[in-house]
mmCIF file with all atom_site columns, C-alpha atoms in Angstrom:
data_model
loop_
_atom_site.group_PDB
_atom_site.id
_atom_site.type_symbol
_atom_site.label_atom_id
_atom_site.label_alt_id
_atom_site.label_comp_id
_atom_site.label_asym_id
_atom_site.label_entity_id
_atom_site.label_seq_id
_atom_site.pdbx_PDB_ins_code
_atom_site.Cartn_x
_atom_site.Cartn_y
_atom_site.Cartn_z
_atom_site.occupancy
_atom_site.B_iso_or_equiv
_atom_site.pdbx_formal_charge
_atom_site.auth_seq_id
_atom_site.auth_comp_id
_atom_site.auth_asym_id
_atom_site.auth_atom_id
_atom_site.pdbx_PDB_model_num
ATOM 1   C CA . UNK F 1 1   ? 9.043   -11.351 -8.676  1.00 0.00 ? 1   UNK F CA 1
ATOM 2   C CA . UNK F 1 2   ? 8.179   -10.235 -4.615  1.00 0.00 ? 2   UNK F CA 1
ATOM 3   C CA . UNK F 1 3   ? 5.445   -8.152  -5.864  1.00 0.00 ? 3   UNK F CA 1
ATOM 4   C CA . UNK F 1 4   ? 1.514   -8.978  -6.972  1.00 0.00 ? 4   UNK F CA 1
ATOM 5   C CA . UNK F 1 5   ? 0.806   -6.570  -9.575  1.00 0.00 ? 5   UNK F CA 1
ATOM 6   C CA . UNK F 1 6   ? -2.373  -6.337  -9.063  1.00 0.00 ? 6   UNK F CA 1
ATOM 7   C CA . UNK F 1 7   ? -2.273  -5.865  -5.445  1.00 0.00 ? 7   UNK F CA 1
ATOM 8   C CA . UNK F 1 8   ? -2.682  -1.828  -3.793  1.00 0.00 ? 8   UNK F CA 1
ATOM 9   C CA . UNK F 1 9   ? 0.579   -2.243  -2.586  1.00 0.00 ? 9   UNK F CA 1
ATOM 10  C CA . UNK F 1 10  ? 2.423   -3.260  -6.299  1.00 0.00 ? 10  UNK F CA 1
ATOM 11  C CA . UNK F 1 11  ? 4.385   -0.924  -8.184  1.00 0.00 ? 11  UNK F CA 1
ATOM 12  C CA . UNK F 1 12  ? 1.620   -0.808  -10.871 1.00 0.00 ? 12  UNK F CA 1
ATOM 13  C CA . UNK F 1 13  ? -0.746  0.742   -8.611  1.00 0.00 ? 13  UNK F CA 1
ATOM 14  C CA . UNK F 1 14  ? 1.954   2.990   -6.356  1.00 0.00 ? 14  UNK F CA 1
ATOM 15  C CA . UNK F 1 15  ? 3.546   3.840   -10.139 1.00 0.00 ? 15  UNK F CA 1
ATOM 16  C CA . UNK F 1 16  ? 0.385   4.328   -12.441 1.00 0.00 ? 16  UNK F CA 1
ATOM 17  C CA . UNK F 1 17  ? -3.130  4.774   -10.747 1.00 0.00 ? 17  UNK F CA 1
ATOM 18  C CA . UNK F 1 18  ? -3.806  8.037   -10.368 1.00 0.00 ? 18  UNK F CA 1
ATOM 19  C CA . UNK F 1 19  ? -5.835  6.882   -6.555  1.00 0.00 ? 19  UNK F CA 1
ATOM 20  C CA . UNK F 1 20  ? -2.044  6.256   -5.503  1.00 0.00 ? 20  UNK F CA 1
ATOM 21  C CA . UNK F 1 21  ? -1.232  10.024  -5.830  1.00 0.00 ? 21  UNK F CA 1
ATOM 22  C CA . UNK F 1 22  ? -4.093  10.592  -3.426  1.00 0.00 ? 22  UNK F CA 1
ATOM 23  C CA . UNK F 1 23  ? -4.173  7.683   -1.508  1.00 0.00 ? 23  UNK F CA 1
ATOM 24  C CA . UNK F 1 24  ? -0.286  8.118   -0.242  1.00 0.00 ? 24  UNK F CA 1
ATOM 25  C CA . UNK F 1 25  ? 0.362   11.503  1.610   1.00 0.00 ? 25  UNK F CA 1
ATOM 26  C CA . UNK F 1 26  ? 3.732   11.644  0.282   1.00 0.00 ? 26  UNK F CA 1
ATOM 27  C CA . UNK F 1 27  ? 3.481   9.718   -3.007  1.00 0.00 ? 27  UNK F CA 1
ATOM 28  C CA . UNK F 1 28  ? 6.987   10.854  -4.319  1.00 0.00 ? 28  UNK F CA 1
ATOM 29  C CA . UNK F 1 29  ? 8.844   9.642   -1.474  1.00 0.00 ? 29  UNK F CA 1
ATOM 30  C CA . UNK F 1 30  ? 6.995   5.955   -1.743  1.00 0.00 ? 30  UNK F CA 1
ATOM 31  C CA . UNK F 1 31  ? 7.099   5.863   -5.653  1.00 0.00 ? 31  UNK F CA 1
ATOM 32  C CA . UNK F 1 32  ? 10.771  6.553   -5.447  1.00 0.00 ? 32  UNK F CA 1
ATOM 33  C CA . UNK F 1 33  ? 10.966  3.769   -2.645  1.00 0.00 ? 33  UNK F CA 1
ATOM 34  C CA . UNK F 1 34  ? 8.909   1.366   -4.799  1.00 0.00 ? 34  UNK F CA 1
ATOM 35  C CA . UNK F 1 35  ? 11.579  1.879   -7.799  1.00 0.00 ? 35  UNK F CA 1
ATOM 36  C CA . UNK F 1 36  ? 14.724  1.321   -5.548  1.00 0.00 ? 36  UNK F CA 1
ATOM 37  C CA . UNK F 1 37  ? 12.446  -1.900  -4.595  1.00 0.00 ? 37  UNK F CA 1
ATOM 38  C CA . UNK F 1 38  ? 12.133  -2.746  -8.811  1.00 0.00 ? 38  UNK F CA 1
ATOM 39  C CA . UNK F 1 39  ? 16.210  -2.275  -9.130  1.00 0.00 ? 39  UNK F CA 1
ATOM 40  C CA . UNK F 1 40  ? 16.803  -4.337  -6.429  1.00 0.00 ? 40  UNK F CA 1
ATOM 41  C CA . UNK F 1 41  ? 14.312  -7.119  -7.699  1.00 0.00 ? 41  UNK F CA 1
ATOM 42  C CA . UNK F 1 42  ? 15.636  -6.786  -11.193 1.00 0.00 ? 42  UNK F CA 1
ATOM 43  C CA . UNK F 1 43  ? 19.245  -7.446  -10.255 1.00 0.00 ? 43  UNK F CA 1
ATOM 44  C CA . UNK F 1 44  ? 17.794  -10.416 -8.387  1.00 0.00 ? 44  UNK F CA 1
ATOM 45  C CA . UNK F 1 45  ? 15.447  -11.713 -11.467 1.00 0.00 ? 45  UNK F CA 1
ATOM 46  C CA . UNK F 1 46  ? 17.156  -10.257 -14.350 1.00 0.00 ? 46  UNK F CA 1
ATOM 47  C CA . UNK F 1 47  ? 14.885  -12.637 -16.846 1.00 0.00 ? 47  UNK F CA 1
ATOM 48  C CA . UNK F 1 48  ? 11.974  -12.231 -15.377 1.00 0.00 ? 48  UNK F CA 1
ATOM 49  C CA . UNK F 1 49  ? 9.968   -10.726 -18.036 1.00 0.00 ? 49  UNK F CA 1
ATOM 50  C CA . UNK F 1 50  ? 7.243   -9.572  -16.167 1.00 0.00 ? 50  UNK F CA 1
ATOM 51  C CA . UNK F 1 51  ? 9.562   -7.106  -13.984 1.00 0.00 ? 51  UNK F CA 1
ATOM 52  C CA . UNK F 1 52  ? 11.609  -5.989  -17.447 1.00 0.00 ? 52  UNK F CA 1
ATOM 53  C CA . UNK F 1 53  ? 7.670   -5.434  -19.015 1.00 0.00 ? 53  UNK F CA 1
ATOM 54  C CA . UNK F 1 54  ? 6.484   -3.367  -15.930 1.00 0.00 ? 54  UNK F CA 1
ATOM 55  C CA . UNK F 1 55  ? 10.413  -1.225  -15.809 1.00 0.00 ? 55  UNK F CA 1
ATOM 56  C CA . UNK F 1 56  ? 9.641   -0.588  -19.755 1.00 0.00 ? 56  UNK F CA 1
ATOM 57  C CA . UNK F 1 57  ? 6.346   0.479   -19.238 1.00 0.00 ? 57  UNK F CA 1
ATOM 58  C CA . UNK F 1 58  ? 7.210   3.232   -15.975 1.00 0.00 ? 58  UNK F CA 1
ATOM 59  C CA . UNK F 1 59  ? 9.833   4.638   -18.082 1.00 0.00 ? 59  UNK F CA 1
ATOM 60  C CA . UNK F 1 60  ? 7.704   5.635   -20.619 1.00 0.00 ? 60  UNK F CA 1
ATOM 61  C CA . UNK F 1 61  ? 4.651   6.575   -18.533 1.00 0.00 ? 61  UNK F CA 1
ATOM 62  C CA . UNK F 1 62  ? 5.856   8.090   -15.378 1.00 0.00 ? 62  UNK F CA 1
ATOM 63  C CA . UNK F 1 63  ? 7.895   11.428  -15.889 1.00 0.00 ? 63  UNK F CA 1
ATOM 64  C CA . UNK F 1 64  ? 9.767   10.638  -12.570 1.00 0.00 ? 64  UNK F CA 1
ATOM 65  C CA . UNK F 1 65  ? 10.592  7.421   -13.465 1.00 0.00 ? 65  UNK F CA 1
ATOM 66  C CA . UNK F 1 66  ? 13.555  7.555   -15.308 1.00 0.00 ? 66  UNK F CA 1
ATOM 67  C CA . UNK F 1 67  ? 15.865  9.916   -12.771 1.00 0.00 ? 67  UNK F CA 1
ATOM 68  C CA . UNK F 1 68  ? 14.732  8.008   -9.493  1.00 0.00 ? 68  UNK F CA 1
ATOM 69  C CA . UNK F 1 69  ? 15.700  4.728   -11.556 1.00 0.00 ? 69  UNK F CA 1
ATOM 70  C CA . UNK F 1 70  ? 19.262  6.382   -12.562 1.00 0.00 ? 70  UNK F CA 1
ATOM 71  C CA . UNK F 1 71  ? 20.126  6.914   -9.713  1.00 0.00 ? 71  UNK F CA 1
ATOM 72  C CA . UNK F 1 72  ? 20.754  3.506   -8.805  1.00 0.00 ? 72  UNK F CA 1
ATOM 73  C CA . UNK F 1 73  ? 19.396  3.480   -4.996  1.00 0.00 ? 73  UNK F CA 1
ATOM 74  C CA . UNK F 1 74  ? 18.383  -0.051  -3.845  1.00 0.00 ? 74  UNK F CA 1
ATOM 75  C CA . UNK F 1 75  ? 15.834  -0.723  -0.893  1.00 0.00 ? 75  UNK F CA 1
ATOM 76  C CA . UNK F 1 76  ? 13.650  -3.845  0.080   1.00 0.00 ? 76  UNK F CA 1
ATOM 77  C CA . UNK F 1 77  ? 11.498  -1.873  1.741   1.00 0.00 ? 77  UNK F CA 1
ATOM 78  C CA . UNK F 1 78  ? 11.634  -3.603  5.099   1.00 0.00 ? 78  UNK F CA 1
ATOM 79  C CA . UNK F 1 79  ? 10.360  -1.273  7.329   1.00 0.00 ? 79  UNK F CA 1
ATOM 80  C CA . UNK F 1 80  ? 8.924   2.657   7.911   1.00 0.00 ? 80  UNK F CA 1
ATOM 81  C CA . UNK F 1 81  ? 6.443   4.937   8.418   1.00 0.00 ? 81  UNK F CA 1
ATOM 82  C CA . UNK F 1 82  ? 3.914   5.794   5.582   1.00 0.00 ? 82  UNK F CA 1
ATOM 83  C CA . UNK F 1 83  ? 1.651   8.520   5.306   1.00 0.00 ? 83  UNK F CA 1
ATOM 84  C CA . UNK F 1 84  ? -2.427  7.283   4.194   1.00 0.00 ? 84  UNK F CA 1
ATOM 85  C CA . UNK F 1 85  ? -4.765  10.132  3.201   1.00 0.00 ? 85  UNK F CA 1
ATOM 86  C CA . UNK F 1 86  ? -7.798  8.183   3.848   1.00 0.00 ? 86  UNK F CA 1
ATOM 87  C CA . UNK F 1 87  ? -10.653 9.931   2.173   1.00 0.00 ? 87  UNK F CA 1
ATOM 88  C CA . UNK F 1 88  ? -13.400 10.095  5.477   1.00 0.00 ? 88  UNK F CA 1
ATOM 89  C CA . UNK F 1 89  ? -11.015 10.050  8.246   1.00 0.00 ? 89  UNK F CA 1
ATOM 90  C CA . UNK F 1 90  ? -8.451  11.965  6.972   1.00 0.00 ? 90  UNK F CA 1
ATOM 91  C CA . UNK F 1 91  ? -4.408  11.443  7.039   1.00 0.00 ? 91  UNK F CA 1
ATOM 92  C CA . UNK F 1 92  ? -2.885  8.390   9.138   1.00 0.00 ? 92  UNK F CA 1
ATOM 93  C CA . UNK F 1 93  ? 0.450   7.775   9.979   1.00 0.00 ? 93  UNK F CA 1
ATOM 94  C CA . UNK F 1 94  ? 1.298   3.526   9.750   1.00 0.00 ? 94  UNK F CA 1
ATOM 95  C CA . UNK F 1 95  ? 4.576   1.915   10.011  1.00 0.00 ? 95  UNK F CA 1
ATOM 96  C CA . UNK F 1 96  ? 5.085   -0.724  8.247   1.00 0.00 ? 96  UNK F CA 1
ATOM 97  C CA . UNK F 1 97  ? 7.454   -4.408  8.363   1.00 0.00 ? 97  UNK F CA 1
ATOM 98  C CA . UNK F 1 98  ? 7.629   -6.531  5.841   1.00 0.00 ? 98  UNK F CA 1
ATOM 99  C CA . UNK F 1 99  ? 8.594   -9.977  7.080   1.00 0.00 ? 99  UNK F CA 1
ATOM 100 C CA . UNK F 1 100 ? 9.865   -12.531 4.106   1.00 0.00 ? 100 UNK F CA 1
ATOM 101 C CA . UNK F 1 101 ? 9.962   -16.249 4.517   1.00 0.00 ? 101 UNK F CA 1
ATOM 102 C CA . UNK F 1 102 ? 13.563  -18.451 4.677   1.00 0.00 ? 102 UNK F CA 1
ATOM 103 C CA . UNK F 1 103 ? 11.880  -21.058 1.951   1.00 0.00 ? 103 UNK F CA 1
ATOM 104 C CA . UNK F 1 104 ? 10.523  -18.590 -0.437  1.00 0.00 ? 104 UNK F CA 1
ATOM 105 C CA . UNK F 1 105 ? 12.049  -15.188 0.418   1.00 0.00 ? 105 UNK F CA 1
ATOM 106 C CA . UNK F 1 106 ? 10.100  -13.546 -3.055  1.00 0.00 ? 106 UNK F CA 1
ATOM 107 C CA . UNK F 1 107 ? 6.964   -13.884 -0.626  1.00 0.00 ? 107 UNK F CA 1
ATOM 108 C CA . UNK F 1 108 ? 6.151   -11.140 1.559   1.00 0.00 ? 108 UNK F CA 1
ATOM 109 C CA . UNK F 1 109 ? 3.474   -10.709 4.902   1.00 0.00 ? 109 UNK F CA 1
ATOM 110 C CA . UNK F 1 110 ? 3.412   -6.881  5.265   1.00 0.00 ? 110 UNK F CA 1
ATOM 111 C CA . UNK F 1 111 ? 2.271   -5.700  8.384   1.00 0.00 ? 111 UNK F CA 1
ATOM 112 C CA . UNK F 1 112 ? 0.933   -1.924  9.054   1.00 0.00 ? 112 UNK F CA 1
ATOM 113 C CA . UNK F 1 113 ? 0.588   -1.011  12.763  1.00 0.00 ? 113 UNK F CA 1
ATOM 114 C CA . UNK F 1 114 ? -0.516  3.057   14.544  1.00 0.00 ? 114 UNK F CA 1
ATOM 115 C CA . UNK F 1 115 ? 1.778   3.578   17.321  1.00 0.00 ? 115 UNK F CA 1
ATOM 116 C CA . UNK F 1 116 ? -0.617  3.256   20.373  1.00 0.00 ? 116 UNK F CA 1
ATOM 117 C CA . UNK F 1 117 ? -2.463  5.936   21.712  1.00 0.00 ? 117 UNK F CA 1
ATOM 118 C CA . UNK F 1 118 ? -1.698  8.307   18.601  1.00 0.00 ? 118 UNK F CA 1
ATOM 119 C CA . UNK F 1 119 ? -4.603  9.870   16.394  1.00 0.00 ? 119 UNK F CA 1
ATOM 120 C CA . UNK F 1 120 ? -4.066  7.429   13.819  1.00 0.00 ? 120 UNK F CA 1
ATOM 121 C CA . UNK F 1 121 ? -4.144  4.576   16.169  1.00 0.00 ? 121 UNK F CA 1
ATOM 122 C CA . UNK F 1 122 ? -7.987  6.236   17.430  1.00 0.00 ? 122 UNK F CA 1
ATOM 123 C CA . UNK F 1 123 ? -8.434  6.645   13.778  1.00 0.00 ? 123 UNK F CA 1
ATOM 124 C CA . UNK F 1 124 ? -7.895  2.817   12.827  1.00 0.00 ? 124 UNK F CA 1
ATOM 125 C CA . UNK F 1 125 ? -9.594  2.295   16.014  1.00 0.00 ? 125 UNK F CA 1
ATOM 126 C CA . UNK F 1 126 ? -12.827 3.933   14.447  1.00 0.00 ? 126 UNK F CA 1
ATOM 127 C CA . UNK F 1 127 ? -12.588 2.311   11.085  1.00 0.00 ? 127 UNK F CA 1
ATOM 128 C CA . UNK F 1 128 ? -12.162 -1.148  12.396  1.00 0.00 ? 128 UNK F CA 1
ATOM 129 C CA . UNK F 1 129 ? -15.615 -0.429  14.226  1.00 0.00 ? 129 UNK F CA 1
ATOM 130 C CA . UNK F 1 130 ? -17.294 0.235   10.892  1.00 0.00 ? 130 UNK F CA 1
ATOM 131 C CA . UNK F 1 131 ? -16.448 -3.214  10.192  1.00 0.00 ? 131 UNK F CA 1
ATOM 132 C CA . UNK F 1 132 ? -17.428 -4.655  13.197  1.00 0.00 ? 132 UNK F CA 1
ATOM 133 C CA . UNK F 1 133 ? -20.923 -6.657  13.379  1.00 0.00 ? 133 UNK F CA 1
ATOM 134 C CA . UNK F 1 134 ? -23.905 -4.600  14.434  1.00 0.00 ? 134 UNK F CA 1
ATOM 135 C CA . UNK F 1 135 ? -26.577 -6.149  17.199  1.00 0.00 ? 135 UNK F CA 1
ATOM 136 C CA . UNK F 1 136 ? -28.815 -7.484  14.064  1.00 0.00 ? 136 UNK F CA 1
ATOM 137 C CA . UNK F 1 137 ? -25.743 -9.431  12.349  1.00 0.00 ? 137 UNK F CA 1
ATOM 138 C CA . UNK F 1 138 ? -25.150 -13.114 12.860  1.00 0.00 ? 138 UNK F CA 1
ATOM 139 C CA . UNK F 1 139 ? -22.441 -15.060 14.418  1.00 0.00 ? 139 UNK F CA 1
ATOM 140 C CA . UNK F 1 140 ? -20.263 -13.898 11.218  1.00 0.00 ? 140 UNK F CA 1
ATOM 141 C CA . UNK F 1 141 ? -20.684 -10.647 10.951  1.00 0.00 ? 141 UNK F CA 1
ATOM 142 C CA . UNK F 1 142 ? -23.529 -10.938 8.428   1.00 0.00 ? 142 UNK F CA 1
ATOM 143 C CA . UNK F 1 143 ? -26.736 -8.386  8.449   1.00 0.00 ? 143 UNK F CA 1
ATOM 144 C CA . UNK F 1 144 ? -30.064 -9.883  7.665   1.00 0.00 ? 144 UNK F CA 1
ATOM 145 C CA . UNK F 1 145 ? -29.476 -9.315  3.973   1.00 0.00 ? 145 UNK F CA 1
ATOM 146 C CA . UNK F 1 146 ? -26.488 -12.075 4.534   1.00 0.00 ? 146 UNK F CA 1
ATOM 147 C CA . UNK F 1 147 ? -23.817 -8.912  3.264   1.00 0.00 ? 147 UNK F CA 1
ATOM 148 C CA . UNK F 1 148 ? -21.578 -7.889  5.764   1.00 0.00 ? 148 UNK F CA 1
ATOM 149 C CA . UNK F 1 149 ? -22.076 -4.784  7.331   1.00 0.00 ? 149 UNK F CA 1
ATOM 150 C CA . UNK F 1 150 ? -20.620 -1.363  8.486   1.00 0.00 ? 150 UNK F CA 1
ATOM 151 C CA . UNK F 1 151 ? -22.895 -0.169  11.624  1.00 0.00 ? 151 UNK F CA 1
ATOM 152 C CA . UNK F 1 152 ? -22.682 4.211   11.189  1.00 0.00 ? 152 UNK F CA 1
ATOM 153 C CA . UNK F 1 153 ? -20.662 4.058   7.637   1.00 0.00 ? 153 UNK F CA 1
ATOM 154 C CA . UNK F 1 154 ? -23.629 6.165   6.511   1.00 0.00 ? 154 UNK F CA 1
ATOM 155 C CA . UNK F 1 155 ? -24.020 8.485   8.967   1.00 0.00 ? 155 UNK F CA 1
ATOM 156 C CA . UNK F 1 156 ? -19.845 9.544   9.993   1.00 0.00 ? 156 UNK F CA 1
ATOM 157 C CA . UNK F 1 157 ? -19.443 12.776  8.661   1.00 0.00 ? 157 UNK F CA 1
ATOM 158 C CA . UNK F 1 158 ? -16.406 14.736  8.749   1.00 0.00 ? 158 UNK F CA 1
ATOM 159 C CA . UNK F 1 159 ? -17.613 16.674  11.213  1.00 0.00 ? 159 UNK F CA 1
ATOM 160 C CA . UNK F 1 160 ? -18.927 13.978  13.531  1.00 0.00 ? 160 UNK F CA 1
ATOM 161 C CA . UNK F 1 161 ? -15.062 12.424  12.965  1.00 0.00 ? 161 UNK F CA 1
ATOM 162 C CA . UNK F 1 162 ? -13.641 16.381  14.581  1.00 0.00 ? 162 UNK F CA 1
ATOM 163 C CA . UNK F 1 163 ? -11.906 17.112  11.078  1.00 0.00 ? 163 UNK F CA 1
#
């Protein structure tokens, strides 16, 4: 099966957490996205029990679940654009490719990129600096207490961020 079930990205998380609902901007249109995605993997691995456990599962727990799956659309979700709600900085706009490999196409490398010079491009911008070492971390990025650190996490306020 392509997908890691216990990944953010699986249909387990998209399909049953409730953070997914708030996490994607437009959670219907990527749930129904991430079923076509379960069709087309089941007609690819129709033994893999697994992917028949998981299909079981979302037709009895998700309400939605059963019409998207009826009606039979298919989609490897190759590329787009998908909506974040991040819950600091607000909504961000990434598009996404999903690159598979010739000798094991089931893997994926999924790639998310801001188109440059757009707000969600300053917004990853700003959230990659909160991972970036601070003037007090070592050579790896490593704070005196040897944990990595996040120079300003604590202080960014909505306001300081303009939304």
């Amino acid at each position: 099966m392509p997908w890691r079930l216990g990944s953010a990205i699986s249909p387990r998380f998209v399909l049953f957490a409730p953070a997914a609902k708030e996490l994607y901007g437009n959670w219907p249109s990527i749930a129904q996205i991430i079923v076509a995605n379960l069709r087309l993997s089941s007609g690819r691995h129709p033994d893999d029990a697994r992917l028949n456990e998981l299909i079981g599962e979302a037709c009895v727990k998700v309400p939605e679940f059963n019409a998207w799956w009826a009606s039979h659309h298919l989609d490897d979700c190759s590329n787009g654009a998908q909506l974040f709600h991040h819950a600091v900085v607000g909504d961000l706009t990434l598009h996404h490719e999903a690159l598979t490999f010739a000798t094991d196409p089931d893997q994926t490398l999924c790639l998310y990129t801001a188109e440059p010079g757009s707000p969600s491009a300053q917004t990853m911008s700003l959230l990659a600096s909160w991972s970036a070492p601070d003037a007090s971390s070592d050579s790896r990025g490593r704070g005196s207490s040897g944990r990595h650190t996040a120079p300003g996490l604590g202080r960014v306020s909505k306001v300081d961020l303009g939304l």
